[in-house]
CSV table of C-alpha atoms in Angstrom, one decimal:
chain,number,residue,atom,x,y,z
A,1,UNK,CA,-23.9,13.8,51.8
A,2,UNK,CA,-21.0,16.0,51.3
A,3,UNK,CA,-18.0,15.1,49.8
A,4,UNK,CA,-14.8,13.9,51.5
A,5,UNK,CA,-12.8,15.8,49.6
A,6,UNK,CA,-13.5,19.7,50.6
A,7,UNK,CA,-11.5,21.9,48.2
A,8,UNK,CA,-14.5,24.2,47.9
A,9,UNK,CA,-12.6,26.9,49.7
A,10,UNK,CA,-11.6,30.3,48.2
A,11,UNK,CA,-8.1,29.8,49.2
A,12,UNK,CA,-8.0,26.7,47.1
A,13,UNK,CA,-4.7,25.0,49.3
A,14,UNK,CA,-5.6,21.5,47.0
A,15,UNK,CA,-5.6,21.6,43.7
A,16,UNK,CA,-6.9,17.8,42.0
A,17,UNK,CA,-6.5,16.7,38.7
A,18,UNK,CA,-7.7,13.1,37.4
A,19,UNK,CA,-6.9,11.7,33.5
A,20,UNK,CA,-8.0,8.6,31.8
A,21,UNK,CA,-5.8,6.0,31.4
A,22,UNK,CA,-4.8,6.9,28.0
A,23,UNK,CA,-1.9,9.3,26.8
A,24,UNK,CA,-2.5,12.9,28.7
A,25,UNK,CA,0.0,15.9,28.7
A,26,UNK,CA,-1.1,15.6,32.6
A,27,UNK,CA,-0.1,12.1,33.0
A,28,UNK,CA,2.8,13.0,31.4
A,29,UNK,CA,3.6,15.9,33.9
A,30,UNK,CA,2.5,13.8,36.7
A,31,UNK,CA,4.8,11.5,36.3
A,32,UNK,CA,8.0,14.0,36.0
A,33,UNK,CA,6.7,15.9,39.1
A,34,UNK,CA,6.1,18.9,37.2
A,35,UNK,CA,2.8,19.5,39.1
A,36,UNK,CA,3.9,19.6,42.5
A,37,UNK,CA,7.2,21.5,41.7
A,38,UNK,CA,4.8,24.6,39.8
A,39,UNK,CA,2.5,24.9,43.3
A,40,UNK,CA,5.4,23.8,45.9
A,41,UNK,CA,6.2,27.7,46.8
A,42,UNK,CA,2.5,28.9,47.4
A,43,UNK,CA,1.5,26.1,49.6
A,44,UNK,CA,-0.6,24.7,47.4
A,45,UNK,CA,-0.5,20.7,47.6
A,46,UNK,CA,-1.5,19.2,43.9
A,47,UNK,CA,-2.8,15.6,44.4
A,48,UNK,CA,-4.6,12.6,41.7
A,49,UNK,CA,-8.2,11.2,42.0
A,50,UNK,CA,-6.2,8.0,40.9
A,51,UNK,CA,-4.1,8.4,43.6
A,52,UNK,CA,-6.7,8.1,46.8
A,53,UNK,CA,-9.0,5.6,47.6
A,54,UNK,CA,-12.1,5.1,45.9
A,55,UNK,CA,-14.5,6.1,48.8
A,56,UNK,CA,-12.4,9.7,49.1
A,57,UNK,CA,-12.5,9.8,45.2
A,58,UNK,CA,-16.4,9.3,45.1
A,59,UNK,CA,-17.4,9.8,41.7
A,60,UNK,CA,-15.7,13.7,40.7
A,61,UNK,CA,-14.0,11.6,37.7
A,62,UNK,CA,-17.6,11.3,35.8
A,63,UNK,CA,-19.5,14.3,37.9
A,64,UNK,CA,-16.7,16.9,38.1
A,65,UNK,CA,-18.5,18.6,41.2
A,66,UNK,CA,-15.4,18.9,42.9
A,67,UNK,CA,-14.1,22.7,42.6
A,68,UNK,CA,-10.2,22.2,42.7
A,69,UNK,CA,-10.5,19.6,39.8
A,70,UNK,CA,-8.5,19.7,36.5
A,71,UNK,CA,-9.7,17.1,34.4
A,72,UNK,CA,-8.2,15.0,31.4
A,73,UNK,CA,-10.5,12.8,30.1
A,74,UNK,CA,-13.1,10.9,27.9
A,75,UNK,CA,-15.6,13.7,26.3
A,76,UNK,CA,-18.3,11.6,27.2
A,77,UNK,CA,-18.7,12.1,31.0
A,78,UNK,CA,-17.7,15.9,30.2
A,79,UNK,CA,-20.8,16.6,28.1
A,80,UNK,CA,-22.8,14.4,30.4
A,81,UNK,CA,-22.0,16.7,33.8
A,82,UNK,CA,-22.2,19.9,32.0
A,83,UNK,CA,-25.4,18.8,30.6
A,84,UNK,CA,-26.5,18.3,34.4
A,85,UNK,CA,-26.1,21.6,34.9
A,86,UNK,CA,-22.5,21.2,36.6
A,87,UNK,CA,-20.8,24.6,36.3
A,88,UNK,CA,-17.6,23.6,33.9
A,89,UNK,CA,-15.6,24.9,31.3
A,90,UNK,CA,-14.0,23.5,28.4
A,91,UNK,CA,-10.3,25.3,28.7
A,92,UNK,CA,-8.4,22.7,26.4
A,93,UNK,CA,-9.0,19.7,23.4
A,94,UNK,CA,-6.6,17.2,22.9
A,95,UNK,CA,-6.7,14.9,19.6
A,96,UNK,CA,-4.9,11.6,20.4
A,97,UNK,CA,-5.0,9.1,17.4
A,98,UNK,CA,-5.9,6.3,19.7
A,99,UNK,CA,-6.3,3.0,17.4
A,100,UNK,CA,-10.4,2.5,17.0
A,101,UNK,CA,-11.5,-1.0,15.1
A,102,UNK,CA,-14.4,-3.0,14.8
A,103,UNK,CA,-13.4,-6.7,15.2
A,104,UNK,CA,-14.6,-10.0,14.3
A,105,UNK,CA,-14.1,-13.6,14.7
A,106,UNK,CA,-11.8,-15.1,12.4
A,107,UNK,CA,-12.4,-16.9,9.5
A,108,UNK,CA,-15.6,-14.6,9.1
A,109,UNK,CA,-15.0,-13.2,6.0
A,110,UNK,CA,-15.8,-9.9,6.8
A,111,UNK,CA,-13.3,-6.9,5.9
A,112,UNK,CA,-15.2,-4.2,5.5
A,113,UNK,CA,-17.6,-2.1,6.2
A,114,UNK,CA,-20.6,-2.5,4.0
A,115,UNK,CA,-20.6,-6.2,5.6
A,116,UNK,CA,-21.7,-5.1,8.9
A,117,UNK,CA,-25.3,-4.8,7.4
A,118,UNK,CA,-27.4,-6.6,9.7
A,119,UNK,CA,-24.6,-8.4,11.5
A,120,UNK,CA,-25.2,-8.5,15.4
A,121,UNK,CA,-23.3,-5.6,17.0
A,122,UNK,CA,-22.1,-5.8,20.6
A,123,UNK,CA,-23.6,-2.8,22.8
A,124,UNK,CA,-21.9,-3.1,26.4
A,125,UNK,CA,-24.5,-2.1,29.2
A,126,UNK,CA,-22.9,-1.1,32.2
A,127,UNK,CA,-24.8,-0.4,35.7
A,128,UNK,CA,-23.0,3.1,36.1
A,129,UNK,CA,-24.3,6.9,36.1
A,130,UNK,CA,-23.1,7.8,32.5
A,131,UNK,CA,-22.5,4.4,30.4
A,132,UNK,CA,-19.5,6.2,28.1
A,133,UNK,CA,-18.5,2.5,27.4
A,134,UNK,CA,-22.0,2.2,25.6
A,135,UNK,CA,-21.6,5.5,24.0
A,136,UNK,CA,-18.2,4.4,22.9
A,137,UNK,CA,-19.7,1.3,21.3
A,138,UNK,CA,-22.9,3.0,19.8
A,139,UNK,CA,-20.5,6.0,18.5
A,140,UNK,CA,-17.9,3.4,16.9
A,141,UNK,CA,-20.4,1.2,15.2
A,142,UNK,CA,-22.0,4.5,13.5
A,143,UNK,CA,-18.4,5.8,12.4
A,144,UNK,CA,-18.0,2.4,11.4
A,145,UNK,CA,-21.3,1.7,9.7
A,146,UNK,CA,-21.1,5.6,8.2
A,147,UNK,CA,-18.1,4.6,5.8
A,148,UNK,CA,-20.4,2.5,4.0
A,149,UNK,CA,-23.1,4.9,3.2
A,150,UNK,CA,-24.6,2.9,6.5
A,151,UNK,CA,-26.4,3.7,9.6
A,152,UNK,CA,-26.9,1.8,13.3
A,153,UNK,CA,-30.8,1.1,11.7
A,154,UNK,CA,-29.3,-1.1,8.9
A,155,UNK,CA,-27.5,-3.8,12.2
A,156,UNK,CA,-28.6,-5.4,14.8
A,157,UNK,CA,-27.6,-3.7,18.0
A,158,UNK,CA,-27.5,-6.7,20.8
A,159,UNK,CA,-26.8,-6.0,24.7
A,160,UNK,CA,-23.9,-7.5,26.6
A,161,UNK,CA,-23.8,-6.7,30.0
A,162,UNK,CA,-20.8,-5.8,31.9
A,163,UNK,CA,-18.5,-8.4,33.8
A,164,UNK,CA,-18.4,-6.6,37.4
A,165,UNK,CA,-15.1,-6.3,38.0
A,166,UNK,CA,-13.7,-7.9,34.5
A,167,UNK,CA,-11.1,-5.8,32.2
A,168,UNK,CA,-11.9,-3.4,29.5
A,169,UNK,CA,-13.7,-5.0,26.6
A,170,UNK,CA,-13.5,-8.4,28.1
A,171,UNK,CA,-17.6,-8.5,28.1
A,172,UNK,CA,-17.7,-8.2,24.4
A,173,UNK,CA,-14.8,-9.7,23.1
A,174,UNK,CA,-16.4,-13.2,25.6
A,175,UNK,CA,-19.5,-12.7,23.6
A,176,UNK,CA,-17.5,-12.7,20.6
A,177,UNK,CA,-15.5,-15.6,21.1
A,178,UNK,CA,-18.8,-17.4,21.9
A,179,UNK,CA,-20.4,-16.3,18.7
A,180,UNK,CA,-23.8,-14.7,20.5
A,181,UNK,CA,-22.6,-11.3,18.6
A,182,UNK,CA,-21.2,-10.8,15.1
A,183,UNK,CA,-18.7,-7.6,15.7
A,184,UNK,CA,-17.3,-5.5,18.6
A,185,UNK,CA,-15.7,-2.0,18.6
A,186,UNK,CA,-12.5,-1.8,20.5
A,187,UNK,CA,-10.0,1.1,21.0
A,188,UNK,CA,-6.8,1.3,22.9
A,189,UNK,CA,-3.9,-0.5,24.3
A,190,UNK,CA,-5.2,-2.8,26.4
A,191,UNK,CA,-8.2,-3.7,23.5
A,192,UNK,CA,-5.4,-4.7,21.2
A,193,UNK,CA,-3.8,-7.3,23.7
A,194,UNK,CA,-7.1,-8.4,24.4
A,195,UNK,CA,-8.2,-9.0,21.2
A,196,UNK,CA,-5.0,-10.9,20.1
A,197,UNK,CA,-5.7,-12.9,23.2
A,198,UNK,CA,-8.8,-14.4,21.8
A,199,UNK,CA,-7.8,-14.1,18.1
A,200,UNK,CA,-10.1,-11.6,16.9
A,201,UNK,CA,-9.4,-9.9,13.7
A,202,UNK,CA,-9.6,-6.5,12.7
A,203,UNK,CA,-12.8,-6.2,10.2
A,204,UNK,CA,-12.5,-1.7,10.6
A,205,UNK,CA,-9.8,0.4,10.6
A,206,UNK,CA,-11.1,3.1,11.8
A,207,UNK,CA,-7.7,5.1,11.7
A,208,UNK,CA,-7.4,5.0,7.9
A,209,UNK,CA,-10.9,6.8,7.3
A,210,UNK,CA,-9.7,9.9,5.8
A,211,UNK,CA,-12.5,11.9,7.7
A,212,UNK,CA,-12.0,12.4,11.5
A,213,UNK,CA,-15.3,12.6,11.6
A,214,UNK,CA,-15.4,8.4,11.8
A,215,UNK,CA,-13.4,8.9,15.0
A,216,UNK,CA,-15.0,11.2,16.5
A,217,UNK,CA,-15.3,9.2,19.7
A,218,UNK,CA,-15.1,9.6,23.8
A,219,UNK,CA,-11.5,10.4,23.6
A,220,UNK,CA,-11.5,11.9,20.1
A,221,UNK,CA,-11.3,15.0,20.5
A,222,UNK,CA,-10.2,14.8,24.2
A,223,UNK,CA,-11.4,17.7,26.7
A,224,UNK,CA,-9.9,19.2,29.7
A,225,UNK,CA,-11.9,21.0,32.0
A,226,UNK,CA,-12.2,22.6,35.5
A,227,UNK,CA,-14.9,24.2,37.6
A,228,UNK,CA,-16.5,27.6,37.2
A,229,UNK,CA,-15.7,28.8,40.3
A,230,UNK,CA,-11.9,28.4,40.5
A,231,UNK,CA,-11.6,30.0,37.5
A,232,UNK,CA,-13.4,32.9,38.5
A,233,UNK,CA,-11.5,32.9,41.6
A,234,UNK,CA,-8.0,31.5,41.2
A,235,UNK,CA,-7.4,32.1,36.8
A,236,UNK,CA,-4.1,32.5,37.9
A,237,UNK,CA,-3.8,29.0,39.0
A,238,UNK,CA,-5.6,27.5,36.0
A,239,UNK,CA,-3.6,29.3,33.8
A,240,UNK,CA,-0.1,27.8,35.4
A,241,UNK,CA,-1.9,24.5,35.4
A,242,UNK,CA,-2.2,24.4,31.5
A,243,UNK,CA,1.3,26.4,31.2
A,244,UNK,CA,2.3,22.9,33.1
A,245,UNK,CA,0.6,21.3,30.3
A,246,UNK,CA,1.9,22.8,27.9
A,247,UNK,CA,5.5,22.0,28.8
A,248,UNK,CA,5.0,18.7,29.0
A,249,UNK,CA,3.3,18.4,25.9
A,250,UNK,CA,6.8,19.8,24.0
A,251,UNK,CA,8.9,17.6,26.3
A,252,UNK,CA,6.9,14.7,24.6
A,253,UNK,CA,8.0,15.6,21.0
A,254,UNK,CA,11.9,15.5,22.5
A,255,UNK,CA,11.2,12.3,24.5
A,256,UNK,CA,9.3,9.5,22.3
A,257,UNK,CA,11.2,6.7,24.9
A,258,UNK,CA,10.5,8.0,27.7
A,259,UNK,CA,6.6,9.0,26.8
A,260,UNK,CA,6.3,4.8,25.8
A,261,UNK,CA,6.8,4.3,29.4
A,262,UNK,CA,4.5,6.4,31.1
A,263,UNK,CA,2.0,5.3,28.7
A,264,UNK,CA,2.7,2.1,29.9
A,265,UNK,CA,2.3,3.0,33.4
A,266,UNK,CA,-1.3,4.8,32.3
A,267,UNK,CA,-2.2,2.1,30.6
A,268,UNK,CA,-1.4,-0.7,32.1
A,269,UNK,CA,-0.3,-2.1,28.7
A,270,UNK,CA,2.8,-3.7,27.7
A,271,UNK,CA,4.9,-2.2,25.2
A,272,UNK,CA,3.1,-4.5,22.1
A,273,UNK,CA,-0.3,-3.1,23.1
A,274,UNK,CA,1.0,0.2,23.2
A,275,UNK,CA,2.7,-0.2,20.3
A,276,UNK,CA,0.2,-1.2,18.6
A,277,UNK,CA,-2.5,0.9,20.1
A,278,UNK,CA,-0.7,4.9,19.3
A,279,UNK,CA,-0.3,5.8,15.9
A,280,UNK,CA,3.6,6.2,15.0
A,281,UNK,CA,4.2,10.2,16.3
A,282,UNK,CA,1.5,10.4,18.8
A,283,UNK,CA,3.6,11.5,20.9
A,284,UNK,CA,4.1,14.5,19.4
A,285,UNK,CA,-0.2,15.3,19.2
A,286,UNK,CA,-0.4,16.2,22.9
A,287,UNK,CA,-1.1,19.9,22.6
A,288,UNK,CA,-4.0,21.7,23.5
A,289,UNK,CA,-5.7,23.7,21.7
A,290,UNK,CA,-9.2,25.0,21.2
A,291,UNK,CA,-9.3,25.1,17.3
A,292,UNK,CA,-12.5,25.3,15.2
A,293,UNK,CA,-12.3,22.1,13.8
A,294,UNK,CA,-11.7,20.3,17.2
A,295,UNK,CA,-14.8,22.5,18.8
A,296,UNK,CA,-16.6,21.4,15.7
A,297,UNK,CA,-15.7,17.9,16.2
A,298,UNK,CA,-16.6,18.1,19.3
A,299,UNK,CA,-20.2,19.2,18.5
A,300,UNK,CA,-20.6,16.4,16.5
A,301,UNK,CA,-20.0,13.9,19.5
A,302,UNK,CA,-22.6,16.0,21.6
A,303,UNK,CA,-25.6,15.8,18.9
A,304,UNK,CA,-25.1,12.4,18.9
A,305,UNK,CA,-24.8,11.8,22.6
A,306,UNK,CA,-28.2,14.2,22.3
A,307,UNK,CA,-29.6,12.2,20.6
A,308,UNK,CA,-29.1,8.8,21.6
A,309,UNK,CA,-30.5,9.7,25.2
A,310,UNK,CA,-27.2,10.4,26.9
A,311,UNK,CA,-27.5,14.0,27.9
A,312,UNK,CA,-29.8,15.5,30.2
A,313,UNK,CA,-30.2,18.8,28.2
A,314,UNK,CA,-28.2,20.0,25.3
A,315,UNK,CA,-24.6,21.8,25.3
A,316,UNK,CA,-23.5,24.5,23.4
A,317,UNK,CA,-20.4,23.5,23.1
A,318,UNK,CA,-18.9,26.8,21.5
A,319,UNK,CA,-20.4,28.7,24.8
A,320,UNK,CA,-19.0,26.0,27.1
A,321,UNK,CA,-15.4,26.3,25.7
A,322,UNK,CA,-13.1,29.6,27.6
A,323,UNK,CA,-10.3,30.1,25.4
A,324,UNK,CA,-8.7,32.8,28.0
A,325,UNK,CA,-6.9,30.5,30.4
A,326,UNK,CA,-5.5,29.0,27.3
A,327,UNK,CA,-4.0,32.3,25.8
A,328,UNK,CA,-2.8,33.0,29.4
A,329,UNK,CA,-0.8,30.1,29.8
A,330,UNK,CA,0.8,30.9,26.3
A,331,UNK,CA,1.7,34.3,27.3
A,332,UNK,CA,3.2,32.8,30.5
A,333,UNK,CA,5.6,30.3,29.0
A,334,UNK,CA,6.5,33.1,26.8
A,335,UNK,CA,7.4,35.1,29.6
A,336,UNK,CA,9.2,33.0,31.3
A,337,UNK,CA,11.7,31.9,28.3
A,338,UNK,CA,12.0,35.5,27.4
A,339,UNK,CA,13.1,35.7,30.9
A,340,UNK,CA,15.4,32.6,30.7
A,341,UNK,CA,14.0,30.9,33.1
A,342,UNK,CA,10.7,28.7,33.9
A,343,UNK,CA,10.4,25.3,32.0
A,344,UNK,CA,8.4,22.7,32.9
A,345,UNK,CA,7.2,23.0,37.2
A,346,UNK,CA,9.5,26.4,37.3
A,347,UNK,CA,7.0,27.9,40.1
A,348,UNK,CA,6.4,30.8,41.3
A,349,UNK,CA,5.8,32.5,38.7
A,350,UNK,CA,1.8,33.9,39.7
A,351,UNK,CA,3.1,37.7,40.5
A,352,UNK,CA,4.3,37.4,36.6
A,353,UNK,CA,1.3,36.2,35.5
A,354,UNK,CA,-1.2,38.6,37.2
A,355,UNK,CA,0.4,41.4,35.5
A,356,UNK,CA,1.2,40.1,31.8
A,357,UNK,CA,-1.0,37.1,30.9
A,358,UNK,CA,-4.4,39.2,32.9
A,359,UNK,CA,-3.2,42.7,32.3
């Protein structure tokens, strides 16, 4: 069945983009209009996945089969539709210190990790195409378990299926509560409400490990990706697209207020749980950039993935990754302060970049 959405065309009129609900330098832009106002002289209509209803969205958020699509999101249904065979690129990383514990009931005693051995770990099953909440889980138990010299062999990994249409985490944090699992891994906003909700306390810090490597996670480090074919056809656009990015990503570090909102709007957290979810500064950490620690990081999220049976094939992640539309949207901005002008959705600008940033 073909999709609803057609943006398969050469001419690319549409333009999509989707994001997790977590802090994005395209939420960010989407909320200030900055998206529109960059394509608003060439025609070019720019719209969200978030924005239209479900049966138009289908599933292009996990599959990514939709050509016009710029997404922002969790690098577990990224590796997962690449490893399909789905004809992305990795044009961007993000790394978002996005608070990761493991939690426990209180009273248990347990406040660190060497006392997870052979405690009864909460593994959320969820009848969906790729189960990134499971990956998350599995993945935060072994950074977890990892600080102690530990591995997911030396717990007790127990299956909680998914409440059908019940809020993150709530699954696990119920099986908590009720004491038929011993520990739960949680991350983000709406986690930490949740969990204060049912007074759960924390047993992991996952934040203060030292070695990224304990967070590498879904959203650690975050990937941003688009089709094959519109870069080969339109690098122009792709390359304005992150230059968007880019801007809105600076604006951030100027605008720490203003950014607690709109993660507040993405989240659908109050201002505690965001508080309390974002390390102090985050809002400075929304760059891009393909760096050879965050590609490495990012490798180490796919061998696991690999290897826990979540991937249909292995990625080669340093292959996958384009740094060119990256560089190009660098030399753009550059251009276009030199020149005075631009800023964040200045537009019209793609006659500039064909000659400088694809010269």
């Amino acid at each position: 069945m073909s999709s609803p959405i057609q943006g398969n065309s050469a001419l690319f009129d549409t333009l999509w983009f989707t994001r997790c609900p977590v802090p994005t330098a395209t939420g960010i832009a989407a909320d200030q209009g900055w998206l529109d106002r960059e394509f608003a002289a060439d025609g070019i209509a720019v719209r969200s996945l978030q924005d239209v209803p479900p049966e138009v969205a289908a599933d292009h958020h996990y599959t990514h089969a939709l050509t016009g699509l710029f997404r922002e999101g969790g690098n577990v249904p990224a590796l997962w539709a690449r490893s399909r065979g789905e004809a992305t690129r990795l044009i961007g990383l993000t790394w978002i210190e996005e608070r990761q514990v493991v939690l426990v009931r209180a009273g248990s005693g347990i406040t660190e990790p060497g006392q997870l051995r052979g405690l009864r770990l909460a593994i959320p099953h969820h009848d969906i195409g790729i189960d990134f909440w499971r990956a998350m889980a599995l993945a935060g138990f072994r950074g977890a378990l990892g600080l102690a010299g530990l591995t997911l062999a030396d717990a007790e990994p127990v299956d909680v299926p998914g409440l059908r249409g019940g809020g993150q985490w709530s699954a696990e944090l119920a099986a908590l509560r009720d004491g038929r699992v011993d520990a739960v891994y949680v991350k983000g906003a709406l986690a930490v409400e949740a969990a204060r909700r049912i007074g759960a306390e924390v047993a992991v810090e996952l934040d203060a490990a030292p070695d990224r490597r304990a967070r590498v996670n879904n959203g650690t480090p975050r990937p941003i990706t688009v089709h094959q074919r519109l870069l080969d056809e339109r690098p122009d656009l792709v390359a304005r697209f992150l230059a968007v990015l880019l801007e809105a990503a600076d604006w951030a570090v100027e605008h720490p207020a203003e950014v607690v909102r709109i993660l507040q709007a993405e989240t659908g957290a109050g201002a505690e749980g965001v508080a309390g979810a974002y390390a102090q500064g985050s809002h400075r950490t929304l760059h891009l950039d393909l760096s050879a620690e965050r590609l490495e990081l990012l490798g180490v999220q796919e061998r696991f993935l690999m290897g826990r049976g979540f991937l249909a094939a292995p990625v080669d992640v340093q292959a996958w990754a384009d740094p060119v539309p990256l560089r190009a949207a660098r030399e753009l901005l550059r251009v276009r302060r030199a020149d005075g002008g631009g800023g964040a959705g200045g537009g019209g600008e793609s006659g500039d970049l064909r000659r400088t940033a694809f010269s």
